[in-house]
Short mmCIF file of C-alpha atoms and ligand atoms in Angstrom, two decimals:
data_model
loop_
_atom_site.label_atom_id
_atom_site.label_comp_id
_atom_site.label_asym_id
_atom_site.label_seq_id
_atom_site.Cartn_x
_atom_site.Cartn_y
_atom_site.Cartn_z
CA MET A 10 23.14 7.87 -48.89
CA ILE A 11 19.88 7.66 -47.03
CA LYS A 12 18.83 9.75 -44.06
CA ILE A 13 15.68 9.13 -42.05
CA GLU A 14 14.57 11.93 -39.63
CA ASN A 15 11.84 11.91 -36.93
CA LEU A 16 9.66 9.19 -39.07
CA SER A 17 6.50 8.30 -37.51
CA LYS A 18 3.59 6.34 -38.89
CA THR A 19 0.28 5.31 -37.37
CA PHE A 20 -2.23 2.81 -38.76
CA SER A 21 -5.74 3.50 -37.62
CA GLY A 22 -4.61 4.85 -34.05
CA LYS A 23 -1.93 2.15 -33.75
CA SER A 24 1.54 3.67 -33.66
CA VAL A 25 3.90 1.46 -35.95
CA LEU A 26 6.71 3.70 -36.57
CA ASP A 27 7.49 6.08 -33.66
CA ASN A 28 10.07 8.79 -34.30
CA ILE A 29 12.78 6.73 -36.05
CA ASN A 30 16.11 8.30 -36.77
CA LEU A 31 18.56 6.48 -38.80
CA GLU A 32 21.44 7.20 -41.43
CA ILE A 33 22.68 4.85 -43.82
CA LYS A 34 25.96 5.50 -45.39
CA GLU A 35 26.84 4.84 -48.96
CA GLY A 36 27.80 1.39 -49.63
CA GLU A 37 26.77 0.15 -46.07
CA ILE A 38 24.97 -2.95 -45.49
CA LEU A 39 22.38 -2.39 -42.96
CA VAL A 40 20.19 -5.16 -41.38
CA VAL A 41 16.89 -4.33 -39.54
CA LEU A 42 16.19 -7.05 -37.06
CA GLY A 43 13.01 -7.06 -35.00
CA GLN A 44 10.07 -9.37 -33.96
CA SER A 45 7.17 -10.17 -36.37
CA GLY A 46 4.88 -7.15 -36.58
CA THR A 47 7.18 -4.42 -35.33
CA GLY A 48 7.09 -2.34 -38.63
CA LYS A 49 10.07 -3.57 -40.41
CA SER A 50 8.24 -3.98 -43.81
CA VAL A 51 6.34 -0.55 -43.03
CA LEU A 52 9.85 1.04 -42.67
CA LEU A 53 10.99 -0.40 -45.92
CA LYS A 54 7.89 0.80 -47.82
CA HIS A 55 8.49 4.32 -46.44
CA LEU A 56 12.01 4.13 -47.86
CA ILE A 57 10.70 3.55 -51.35
CA GLY A 58 7.65 5.83 -51.14
CA LEU A 59 4.89 3.44 -51.15
CA LEU A 60 3.76 4.55 -48.00
CA LYS A 61 3.69 8.28 -46.68
CA PRO A 62 4.71 8.93 -43.34
CA ASP A 63 2.65 10.82 -40.91
CA GLN A 64 5.55 13.01 -39.81
CA GLY A 65 9.32 13.07 -40.63
CA ALA A 66 11.37 13.19 -43.69
CA ILE A 67 13.35 10.61 -45.70
CA HIS A 68 16.39 11.90 -47.74
CA ILE A 69 17.77 9.69 -50.41
CA ASN A 70 20.93 11.23 -52.10
CA ALA A 71 19.72 14.53 -50.37
CA LYS A 72 16.36 14.49 -51.84
CA ASP A 73 13.33 14.33 -49.52
CA ILE A 74 11.31 11.58 -50.96
CA THR A 75 8.09 12.13 -48.79
CA CYS A 76 7.25 15.41 -50.54
CA LEU A 77 7.70 13.98 -54.17
CA SER A 78 4.97 13.18 -56.61
CA GLU A 79 4.41 9.72 -57.74
CA LYS A 80 5.86 10.47 -61.14
CA GLU A 81 9.08 11.77 -59.73
CA LEU A 82 9.14 8.77 -57.30
CA LEU A 83 8.90 6.35 -60.32
CA LYS A 84 11.93 7.91 -61.63
CA ILE A 85 13.82 7.45 -58.49
CA ARG A 86 12.56 3.81 -57.90
CA SER A 87 13.81 2.74 -61.32
CA ASN A 88 17.24 3.10 -59.73
CA ILE A 89 16.35 1.09 -56.58
CA GLY A 90 16.08 -2.66 -56.28
CA TYR A 91 13.36 -3.79 -53.85
CA LEU A 92 12.53 -7.38 -52.82
CA PHE A 93 9.11 -7.89 -51.44
CA GLN A 94 8.58 -10.21 -48.37
CA GLU A 95 6.34 -12.47 -50.49
CA GLY A 96 8.17 -12.04 -53.80
CA ALA A 97 5.32 -10.32 -55.59
CA LEU A 98 6.24 -11.70 -58.96
CA TYR A 99 3.79 -11.07 -61.80
CA ASP A 100 1.80 -14.36 -61.97
CA PHE A 101 0.78 -13.83 -65.81
CA MET A 102 4.61 -13.81 -66.58
CA ASN A 103 7.04 -16.77 -66.58
CA VAL A 104 10.16 -16.60 -64.78
CA ALA A 105 12.36 -15.23 -67.39
CA GLU A 106 9.69 -12.51 -68.20
CA ASN A 107 9.63 -11.61 -64.65
CA ILE A 108 13.25 -11.00 -64.55
CA ALA A 109 13.64 -9.41 -67.71
CA PHE A 110 10.93 -6.99 -66.95
CA PRO A 111 12.98 -4.23 -65.28
CA LEU A 112 15.60 -4.66 -68.13
CA HIS A 113 12.88 -4.32 -70.74
CA GLU A 114 11.62 -1.16 -69.11
CA HIS A 115 14.74 0.70 -68.21
CA THR A 116 17.46 -0.32 -70.55
CA GLN A 117 17.95 -0.76 -74.25
CA PHE A 118 19.65 -4.09 -74.37
CA SER A 119 18.67 -6.36 -77.10
CA LYS A 120 16.38 -9.47 -76.71
CA LYS A 121 19.36 -11.59 -76.88
CA ILE A 122 21.50 -9.97 -74.26
CA ILE A 123 18.54 -9.85 -71.94
CA ALA A 124 18.05 -13.61 -72.37
CA GLN A 125 21.51 -14.05 -71.54
CA LYS A 126 21.46 -11.87 -68.39
CA VAL A 127 18.36 -13.90 -67.27
CA THR A 128 20.18 -17.10 -67.71
CA GLU A 129 23.09 -15.91 -65.91
CA ILE A 130 21.24 -14.43 -62.78
CA LEU A 131 19.40 -17.65 -62.49
CA GLU A 132 22.40 -19.66 -62.29
CA ILE A 133 23.56 -17.19 -59.62
CA VAL A 134 20.63 -17.64 -57.41
CA ASP A 135 20.95 -21.60 -58.07
CA LEU A 136 17.58 -22.04 -60.11
CA LYS A 137 19.16 -23.02 -63.48
CA GLY A 138 16.87 -23.88 -66.27
CA ILE A 139 13.38 -22.79 -64.84
CA GLU A 140 12.96 -19.88 -67.38
CA LYS A 141 9.88 -21.13 -68.96
CA VAL A 142 8.03 -21.98 -65.33
CA TYR A 143 5.26 -19.93 -64.04
CA PRO A 144 5.50 -18.53 -60.33
CA SER A 145 2.64 -20.47 -59.30
CA GLU A 146 4.29 -23.56 -60.01
CA LEU A 147 7.30 -22.70 -57.72
CA SER A 148 7.96 -23.25 -54.01
CA GLY A 149 7.85 -20.30 -51.69
CA GLY A 150 11.77 -20.17 -51.34
CA MET A 151 12.26 -20.48 -55.19
CA ARG A 152 9.76 -17.62 -55.76
CA LYS A 153 11.93 -15.62 -53.25
CA ARG A 154 14.99 -16.28 -55.04
CA VAL A 155 13.49 -15.15 -58.45
CA ALA A 156 12.15 -12.07 -56.86
CA LEU A 157 15.76 -11.41 -55.71
CA ALA A 158 16.99 -12.00 -59.12
CA ARG A 159 14.63 -9.30 -60.47
CA ALA A 160 15.60 -7.05 -57.60
CA ILE A 161 19.24 -6.98 -58.53
CA ILE A 162 19.11 -7.44 -62.20
CA LEU A 163 19.56 -3.60 -63.03
CA ASP A 164 22.57 -3.50 -60.87
CA SER A 165 20.97 -0.61 -58.77
CA LYS A 166 22.95 1.53 -56.40
CA ILE A 167 20.31 1.07 -53.72
CA LEU A 168 18.89 -2.17 -52.72
CA PHE A 169 16.04 -2.95 -50.18
CA CYS A 170 15.38 -6.59 -49.25
CA ASP A 171 12.29 -7.46 -46.96
CA GLU A 172 13.18 -10.84 -45.43
CA PRO A 173 15.25 -12.29 -48.07
CA THR A 174 15.84 -15.45 -46.22
CA SER A 175 12.56 -16.10 -44.35
CA GLY A 176 11.22 -19.54 -45.65
CA LEU A 177 14.62 -20.73 -46.89
CA ASP A 178 16.49 -23.61 -45.56
CA PRO A 179 19.69 -22.90 -43.48
CA ILE A 180 22.08 -23.59 -46.31
CA ARG A 181 20.17 -21.50 -48.87
CA SER A 182 19.83 -18.71 -46.33
CA ARG A 183 23.37 -18.56 -45.93
CA ASP A 184 24.04 -18.70 -49.68
CA ILE A 185 21.35 -15.84 -50.47
CA SER A 186 22.78 -13.78 -47.58
CA ASP A 187 26.28 -14.06 -49.06
CA LEU A 188 24.72 -13.49 -52.55
CA ILE A 189 23.28 -10.28 -51.29
CA HIS A 190 26.55 -9.34 -49.72
CA ASP A 191 28.72 -9.94 -52.76
CA ALA A 192 26.32 -8.17 -55.06
CA SER A 193 26.19 -5.10 -52.95
CA ARG A 194 29.91 -5.03 -52.24
CA LYS A 195 30.67 -5.31 -55.91
CA LEU A 196 28.47 -2.41 -56.85
CA ASN A 197 29.23 -0.41 -53.73
CA CYS A 198 25.37 -0.62 -53.17
CA THR A 199 23.69 0.76 -50.30
CA THR A 200 21.82 -2.07 -48.90
CA VAL A 201 18.91 -2.28 -46.22
CA ILE A 202 17.82 -5.76 -45.40
CA THR A 203 15.05 -6.77 -42.78
CA SER A 204 15.27 -9.99 -41.16
CA HIS A 205 14.54 -12.45 -38.20
CA ASP A 206 17.80 -14.27 -39.09
CA ILE A 207 20.20 -13.30 -36.32
CA ARG A 208 23.15 -15.39 -37.55
CA ASN A 209 23.12 -14.41 -41.22
CA SER A 210 22.49 -10.84 -40.42
CA PHE A 211 25.71 -10.57 -38.36
CA ARG A 212 27.65 -12.31 -40.98
CA ILE A 213 26.88 -9.88 -43.81
CA ALA A 214 25.95 -6.67 -41.98
CA ASP A 215 28.14 -3.70 -41.57
CA ARG A 216 25.67 -2.59 -38.94
CA VAL A 217 22.50 -4.10 -37.25
CA VAL A 218 19.52 -2.15 -36.03
CA LEU A 219 17.24 -3.75 -33.66
CA MET A 220 13.55 -2.56 -33.82
CA HIS A 221 11.13 -2.97 -30.94
CA GLY A 222 7.62 -1.35 -30.39
CA GLY A 223 8.25 1.04 -33.44
CA LYS A 224 11.54 2.49 -32.10
CA ILE A 225 15.10 1.67 -32.58
CA THR A 226 16.26 -0.16 -29.38
CA ALA A 227 19.92 -0.64 -30.20
CA GLN A 228 22.25 -0.51 -33.12
CA GLY A 229 25.78 -1.30 -33.74
CA THR A 230 28.16 -4.23 -34.80
CA GLU A 231 27.69 -7.76 -33.59
CA SER A 232 30.19 -7.30 -30.66
CA GLU A 233 28.55 -3.96 -29.61
CA LEU A 234 25.03 -5.64 -29.55
CA ARG A 235 26.21 -8.60 -27.62
CA LYS A 236 27.51 -6.24 -24.99
CA SER A 237 24.24 -4.54 -24.67
CA GLN A 238 22.64 -4.64 -21.15
CA ASP A 239 19.05 -3.80 -22.56
CA PRO A 240 16.80 -6.66 -21.52
CA PHE A 241 15.00 -6.84 -24.80
CA VAL A 242 18.24 -6.90 -26.75
CA LYS A 243 19.51 -9.66 -24.66
CA ASP A 244 16.41 -11.70 -24.89
CA PHE A 245 16.30 -11.20 -28.68
CA LEU A 246 19.86 -12.21 -29.19
CA MET A 247 19.71 -15.10 -26.76
CA ASN A 248 17.60 -17.16 -29.16
CA MET B 14 -19.88 7.30 -51.11
CA ILE B 15 -19.24 10.92 -52.50
CA THR B 16 -15.33 10.47 -51.76
CA ASN B 17 -15.42 7.18 -53.61
CA LEU B 18 -17.12 8.76 -56.62
CA GLY B 19 -14.41 11.47 -56.44
CA ARG B 20 -11.54 8.98 -56.33
CA ALA B 21 -13.08 6.86 -59.26
CA LEU B 22 -13.40 10.25 -61.19
CA CYS B 23 -9.67 11.16 -60.34
CA PHE B 24 -8.86 7.54 -61.50
CA LEU B 25 -10.74 7.96 -64.83
CA GLY B 26 -9.02 11.29 -65.35
CA ASP B 27 -5.56 9.80 -64.57
CA ILE B 28 -6.28 7.02 -67.39
CA MET B 29 -7.56 9.56 -69.87
CA ARG B 30 -4.24 11.91 -69.25
CA HIS B 31 -2.33 8.60 -69.97
CA ILE B 32 -4.20 7.99 -73.33
CA VAL B 33 -4.30 11.59 -74.28
CA CYS B 34 -0.39 11.61 -73.70
CA GLY B 35 -0.04 8.51 -75.83
CA ARG B 36 1.52 6.56 -73.10
CA ILE B 37 -0.23 3.45 -74.69
CA ARG B 38 1.44 0.01 -74.80
CA LEU B 39 0.14 -1.52 -78.02
CA GLY B 40 1.33 -5.19 -77.31
CA GLU B 41 -0.57 -5.23 -74.11
CA VAL B 42 -3.61 -3.64 -75.58
CA LEU B 43 -3.45 -6.38 -78.32
CA LYS B 44 -3.01 -9.11 -75.83
CA GLN B 45 -6.09 -7.79 -73.62
CA MET B 46 -8.32 -7.40 -76.77
CA TYR B 47 -7.38 -11.07 -77.61
CA ALA B 48 -8.28 -12.33 -74.19
CA GLN B 49 -11.28 -10.40 -73.74
CA GLY B 50 -12.72 -10.79 -77.17
CA LEU B 51 -12.29 -14.53 -77.29
CA GLN B 52 -13.50 -15.12 -73.87
CA SER B 53 -17.03 -13.50 -74.37
CA VAL B 54 -17.57 -14.03 -78.06
CA ILE B 55 -19.36 -17.42 -78.00
CA ILE B 56 -21.61 -16.58 -75.16
CA ILE B 57 -22.53 -13.43 -76.85
CA MET B 58 -23.20 -15.22 -79.97
CA MET B 59 -25.44 -17.87 -78.36
CA THR B 60 -27.36 -15.17 -76.51
CA SER B 61 -28.02 -13.10 -79.73
CA LEU B 62 -29.12 -16.01 -81.50
CA ALA B 63 -31.57 -17.02 -78.98
CA SER B 64 -32.88 -13.48 -78.57
CA GLY B 65 -33.16 -13.21 -82.50
CA LEU B 66 -34.90 -16.52 -82.56
CA VAL B 67 -37.28 -15.40 -79.65
CA LEU B 68 -38.01 -11.97 -81.13
CA ALA B 69 -38.92 -13.27 -84.46
CA LEU B 70 -41.16 -16.07 -82.85
CA GLN B 71 -42.99 -13.54 -80.79
CA GLY B 72 -43.11 -11.07 -83.53
CA TYR B 73 -44.58 -13.57 -86.02
CA VAL B 74 -47.43 -14.18 -83.68
CA ALA B 75 -48.12 -10.29 -83.03
CA MET B 76 -47.60 -9.44 -86.56
CA ALA B 77 -49.73 -12.27 -87.88
CA ARG B 78 -52.74 -10.86 -86.02
CA PHE B 79 -52.36 -7.68 -88.24
CA GLY B 80 -51.70 -9.62 -91.14
CA ALA B 81 -48.35 -8.05 -91.33
CA LYS B 82 -45.91 -10.82 -91.11
CA GLU B 83 -43.61 -9.30 -93.78
CA TYR B 84 -42.64 -6.89 -90.80
CA ILE B 85 -40.96 -9.45 -88.66
CA SER B 86 -37.70 -8.51 -90.18
CA HIS B 87 -38.14 -4.91 -89.21
CA LEU B 88 -39.19 -5.77 -85.85
CA VAL B 89 -36.15 -8.03 -85.25
CA ALA B 90 -33.51 -5.72 -86.97
CA LEU B 91 -34.57 -2.61 -85.12
CA SER B 92 -34.92 -4.08 -81.70
CA LEU B 93 -31.67 -5.68 -82.11
CA VAL B 94 -29.74 -2.71 -83.42
CA ARG B 95 -31.26 0.13 -81.46
CA GLU B 96 -31.63 -1.56 -78.02
CA LEU B 97 -31.05 -5.49 -77.47
CA GLY B 98 -27.71 -5.89 -79.23
CA PRO B 99 -25.77 -3.17 -77.30
CA VAL B 100 -27.26 -3.71 -73.93
CA PHE B 101 -27.34 -7.40 -73.92
CA THR B 102 -23.66 -7.53 -75.24
CA ALA B 103 -22.66 -4.98 -72.67
CA LEU B 104 -24.27 -6.98 -69.87
CA ILE B 105 -22.58 -10.19 -70.79
CA PHE B 106 -19.37 -8.51 -71.50
CA SER B 107 -19.30 -7.04 -68.04
CA GLY B 108 -20.00 -10.53 -66.41
CA LYS B 109 -17.17 -11.98 -68.41
CA ALA B 110 -14.48 -9.64 -69.40
CA GLY B 111 -15.31 -7.12 -66.48
CA ALA B 112 -15.28 -9.65 -63.94
CA ARG B 113 -11.98 -10.96 -65.15
CA ILE B 114 -10.47 -7.48 -65.09
CA THR B 115 -11.53 -6.86 -61.54
CA ALA B 116 -10.34 -10.39 -60.33
CA GLU B 117 -7.04 -9.98 -62.11
CA LEU B 118 -6.22 -6.52 -61.06
CA GLY B 119 -7.57 -7.26 -57.41
CA THR B 120 -5.47 -10.39 -57.02
CA MET B 121 -2.44 -8.53 -58.31
CA ASN B 122 -3.39 -5.84 -55.71
CA VAL B 123 -3.64 -8.18 -52.72
CA ASN B 124 -0.33 -10.17 -53.76
CA ASP B 125 1.65 -6.66 -54.00
CA GLN B 126 2.06 -7.02 -57.52
CA LEU B 127 0.82 -3.54 -58.18
CA LEU B 128 3.11 -2.28 -55.46
CA ALA B 129 5.87 -4.25 -57.03
CA THR B 130 5.23 -2.50 -60.31
CA ARG B 131 5.59 0.84 -58.66
CA THR B 132 8.74 -0.18 -57.02
CA MET B 133 10.33 -1.17 -60.53
CA GLY B 134 9.63 2.49 -61.56
CA VAL B 135 6.61 1.52 -63.78
CA ASP B 136 3.28 3.21 -63.49
CA PRO B 137 0.61 0.38 -63.12
CA ILE B 138 -1.94 2.40 -64.79
CA GLU B 139 0.03 2.61 -67.83
CA PHE B 140 1.15 -0.83 -67.57
CA LEU B 141 -2.10 -2.62 -66.45
CA VAL B 142 -4.93 -0.50 -66.52
CA VAL B 143 -4.91 1.47 -69.89
CA PRO B 144 -4.34 -1.44 -72.03
CA ARG B 145 -7.47 -3.14 -70.34
CA ILE B 146 -9.68 -0.07 -70.78
CA LEU B 147 -8.64 0.50 -74.32
CA ALA B 148 -9.24 -3.28 -75.16
CA CYS B 149 -12.76 -2.86 -73.88
CA PHE B 150 -13.21 0.16 -75.66
CA LEU B 151 -12.29 -1.52 -78.93
CA VAL B 152 -13.63 -5.02 -78.34
CA LEU B 153 -17.18 -4.26 -77.12
CA PRO B 154 -18.40 -2.47 -80.34
CA ILE B 155 -17.06 -5.21 -82.47
CA LEU B 156 -18.76 -7.83 -80.25
CA THR B 157 -22.01 -5.73 -80.59
CA VAL B 158 -21.79 -5.83 -84.16
CA ILE B 159 -21.20 -9.50 -84.25
CA SER B 160 -24.19 -10.03 -81.86
CA GLU B 161 -26.56 -7.92 -84.01
CA MET B 162 -25.67 -9.90 -87.11
CA VAL B 163 -25.99 -13.37 -85.30
CA GLY B 164 -29.42 -12.03 -83.87
CA ILE B 165 -30.69 -10.94 -87.34
CA ALA B 166 -29.58 -14.51 -88.51
CA GLY B 167 -31.59 -15.99 -85.88
CA GLY B 168 -34.74 -13.72 -86.95
CA TYR B 169 -34.00 -14.92 -90.57
CA MET B 170 -34.28 -18.66 -89.63
CA VAL B 171 -37.75 -18.04 -87.97
CA GLY B 172 -38.90 -15.66 -90.75
CA VAL B 173 -37.98 -18.08 -93.63
CA GLY B 174 -38.52 -21.38 -91.80
CA GLU B 175 -41.61 -20.65 -89.91
CA ALA B 176 -43.41 -17.66 -91.33
CA HIS B 177 -42.48 -18.75 -94.94
CA ILE B 178 -41.16 -15.21 -95.88
CA PRO B 179 -39.09 -15.65 -99.08
CA GLY B 180 -35.22 -15.47 -97.90
CA PRO B 181 -34.04 -12.69 -100.20
CA PHE B 182 -37.07 -10.48 -99.44
CA TYR B 183 -36.21 -11.00 -95.64
CA ILE B 184 -32.76 -9.74 -96.11
CA ASN B 185 -33.81 -6.79 -98.20
CA GLN B 186 -36.32 -5.84 -95.84
CA THR B 187 -33.74 -6.03 -93.07
CA ILE B 188 -31.35 -3.93 -95.01
CA LYS B 189 -34.15 -1.23 -95.70
CA ALA B 190 -35.18 -1.19 -92.04
CA ILE B 191 -31.86 -0.43 -90.53
CA GLN B 192 -30.98 3.25 -91.19
CA TYR B 193 -27.71 4.90 -90.15
CA VAL B 194 -29.37 6.69 -87.25
CA ASP B 195 -30.60 3.19 -85.94
CA PHE B 196 -27.03 1.76 -86.27
CA PHE B 197 -25.26 4.66 -84.92
CA SER B 198 -27.40 5.20 -81.91
CA GLY B 199 -26.61 1.57 -80.87
CA PHE B 200 -23.10 1.84 -81.58
CA ILE B 201 -22.70 5.15 -79.69
CA LYS B 202 -24.39 3.29 -76.64
CA SER B 203 -21.78 0.60 -76.90
CA PHE B 204 -18.75 2.84 -76.98
CA PHE B 205 -20.29 4.39 -73.78
CA PHE B 206 -20.86 1.13 -72.10
CA SER B 207 -17.17 -0.16 -72.83
CA ILE B 208 -15.82 2.87 -71.22
CA LEU B 209 -18.25 2.41 -68.21
CA ILE B 210 -17.43 -1.18 -67.71
CA GLY B 211 -13.62 -0.92 -68.11
CA TRP B 212 -13.65 2.30 -65.68
CA VAL B 213 -15.79 0.45 -63.12
CA CYS B 214 -14.09 -2.86 -63.34
CA CYS B 215 -10.54 -1.44 -63.34
CA TYR B 216 -11.28 1.08 -60.39
CA GLN B 217 -12.78 -1.95 -58.42
CA GLY B 218 -9.75 -4.09 -59.10
CA PHE B 219 -7.46 -1.29 -58.31
CA THR B 220 -8.77 -0.64 -54.90
CA THR B 221 -9.49 -4.32 -53.97
CA LYS B 222 -8.37 -5.05 -50.35
CA GLY B 223 -8.62 -7.93 -48.01
CA GLY B 224 -7.11 -11.00 -49.45
CA SER B 225 -9.18 -13.57 -51.46
CA LEU B 226 -12.36 -12.69 -49.69
CA GLY B 227 -11.74 -8.94 -51.07
CA VAL B 228 -11.05 -10.22 -54.48
CA GLY B 229 -14.43 -11.81 -54.50
CA LYS B 230 -16.33 -9.04 -52.96
CA PHE B 231 -14.80 -6.51 -55.34
CA THR B 232 -15.38 -8.55 -58.38
CA THR B 233 -19.14 -9.13 -57.54
CA LYS B 234 -19.42 -5.42 -56.66
CA ALA B 235 -17.78 -4.65 -60.06
CA VAL B 236 -20.19 -6.74 -62.07
CA ALA B 237 -23.14 -5.39 -59.98
CA TYR B 238 -22.29 -1.77 -60.67
CA SER B 239 -21.66 -2.56 -64.19
CA TYR B 240 -25.16 -3.81 -64.59
CA ILE B 241 -26.72 -1.20 -62.70
CA PHE B 242 -24.79 1.74 -64.67
CA ILE B 243 -25.51 -0.04 -68.07
CA ILE B 244 -29.36 -0.32 -67.43
CA VAL B 245 -29.62 3.09 -66.00
CA SER B 246 -27.40 4.98 -68.41
CA ASN B 247 -29.17 3.02 -71.37
CA THR B 248 -32.47 4.61 -70.31
CA ILE B 249 -30.83 8.05 -70.29
CA LEU B 250 -29.06 7.57 -73.46
CA THR B 251 -32.11 6.36 -75.18
CA LYS B 252 -33.96 9.35 -74.11
CA ILE B 253 -31.12 11.72 -75.30
CA ILE B 254 -30.82 9.94 -78.70
CA LEU B 255 -34.53 9.87 -79.32
CA THR B 256 -34.79 13.49 -78.40
CA PHE B 257 -32.22 14.63 -80.87
CA TRP B 258 -32.36 12.11 -83.62
CA GLY B 259 -35.92 10.57 -83.44
N1 LIG C 323 -1.38 -1.18 -44.67
C1 LIG C 323 -1.65 -1.27 -43.30
N2 LIG C 323 -2.73 -1.01 -42.80
C2 LIG C 323 -2.78 -1.19 -41.37
N3 LIG C 323 -2.02 -1.71 -40.65
C3 LIG C 323 -0.90 -2.14 -41.22
C4 LIG C 323 -0.69 -1.94 -42.64
N4 LIG C 323 0.55 -2.42 -42.90
C5 LIG C 323 1.03 -2.79 -41.67
N5 LIG C 323 0.27 -2.74 -40.79
C6 LIG C 323 0.54 -2.84 -39.29
O1 LIG C 323 1.78 -2.50 -38.90
C7 LIG C 323 2.42 -3.49 -38.16
C8 LIG C 323 3.76 -3.70 -38.70
O2 LIG C 323 3.73 -4.50 -39.90
P1 LIG C 323 4.84 -5.06 -40.70
O3 LIG C 323 4.37 -5.63 -41.85
O4 LIG C 323 5.81 -3.70 -41.01
O5 LIG C 323 5.69 -5.94 -39.76
P2 LIG C 323 6.92 -6.85 -39.90
O6 LIG C 323 8.00 -6.15 -38.85
O7 LIG C 323 7.46 -6.69 -41.31
O8 LIG C 323 6.74 -8.22 -39.47
P3 LIG C 323 7.27 -9.50 -40.22
O9 LIG C 323 8.44 -9.80 -39.68
O10 LIG C 323 6.17 -10.58 -39.53
O11 LIG C 323 7.13 -9.22 -41.67
C9 LIG C 323 1.60 -4.50 -37.93
O12 LIG C 323 1.08 -4.52 -36.71
C10 LIG C 323 0.55 -4.47 -39.13
O13 LIG C 323 -0.71 -4.80 -38.44
MG1 LIG C 324 7.74 -7.98 -42.93
#
């Protein structure tokens, strides 16, 4: 369970997150929608402790992660899957080594089992047979799917995905959204996804949060949001 | 400036803590040693061969004036082992391996790979920085010894070919000329330079900001700082070593 309290963050005088309050239940899939540059990525980076807030608290499983040391954070993060907006794959490792990295670090599996798991997950993200390819030789969308594979390979109970579908074609977007949905349902995984992709967000989310100007403007299920009279919400959902 | 120095010192302290606590990945260290050593060894050999040749050529002219051409071997060996070997090797090494370290870490930094390491519960200092610094520490002294031997070989060529000193005599004189003190004073310097280069270049890479422009900027900064620190600290070290050891 994740609880965000009065979270605020300012970058060189510019307020990016403004007093955010949000509670995410265990096993819930939450999608954060919002325009480009409203601070979705910044919010996710706070949730995993990469950024420290100016003010406010973030509780993950009843532990306030904003006052933990980097060492304690590393331990918590090994139980969280995180997908970067740009993938952030190691470019000195090939695809298989990238995906296997968390397994090597945090499990005792043998090389053979790890290789098997890598093959399986590559099949799941529809990228069979690219184990030996280096990230620089992949397309943006392929890189993103490899990064997603790396984020979910440990079967973590918490998953944060920063725009998993941006840069993908509509069919792949749908498949990847479903993949995240299925994976997180299977493990009863608490999932936070940021996105611009309204259609797929509503397809997979238990709840959608709409951010605007550093604040949460609206939240709820699809039907609740569609009923909203807020001009920004209407405008955003229209397109 | 002061805060930067403070941060850099904290960074070094952090690295030292990892090394002391034994959080060292041997596989990564070996990989880095291989990359850094192989990358620099040819150019270092070329430079030291050339400096050995030049030293001997100039030494021949100077010594011949005093009728003491037998001492070319002393001149070449002592200048290489005490000063030129460690300093030249460190300068070239920082331009090759040091620049590579900063560019690699800097690129990883601007592409979020350092952040990604942290999100996967792995300490980037342990995984990426410590192996690089340790590799510097182990490789640079080896390269220095190689460069000194090649330089002496260069001196030998001139001594035997040009000055017509008998070969065995030249080698004998060289061995006699180099005392433990000479060798170790140079060796200590190269250990010191290796930490300096590793520290400066890792720190610059680790703090790189601003995309590809930033990578370029921080890499040149890393090399420039390494050069300055090597030259300045060499002067100080020389003074200290001469004071205590003669
Ligand atoms: N490290 C940083 N330093 C300064 N400003 C930052 C930093 N990170 C983000 N910002 C600013 O915070 C704002 C929000 O950025 P963020 O990346 O969270 O947007 P986003 O909602 O994820 O957008 P997109 O949908 O395009 O990914 C931007 O205006 C950006 O300039
Ligand atoms: Mg973003």
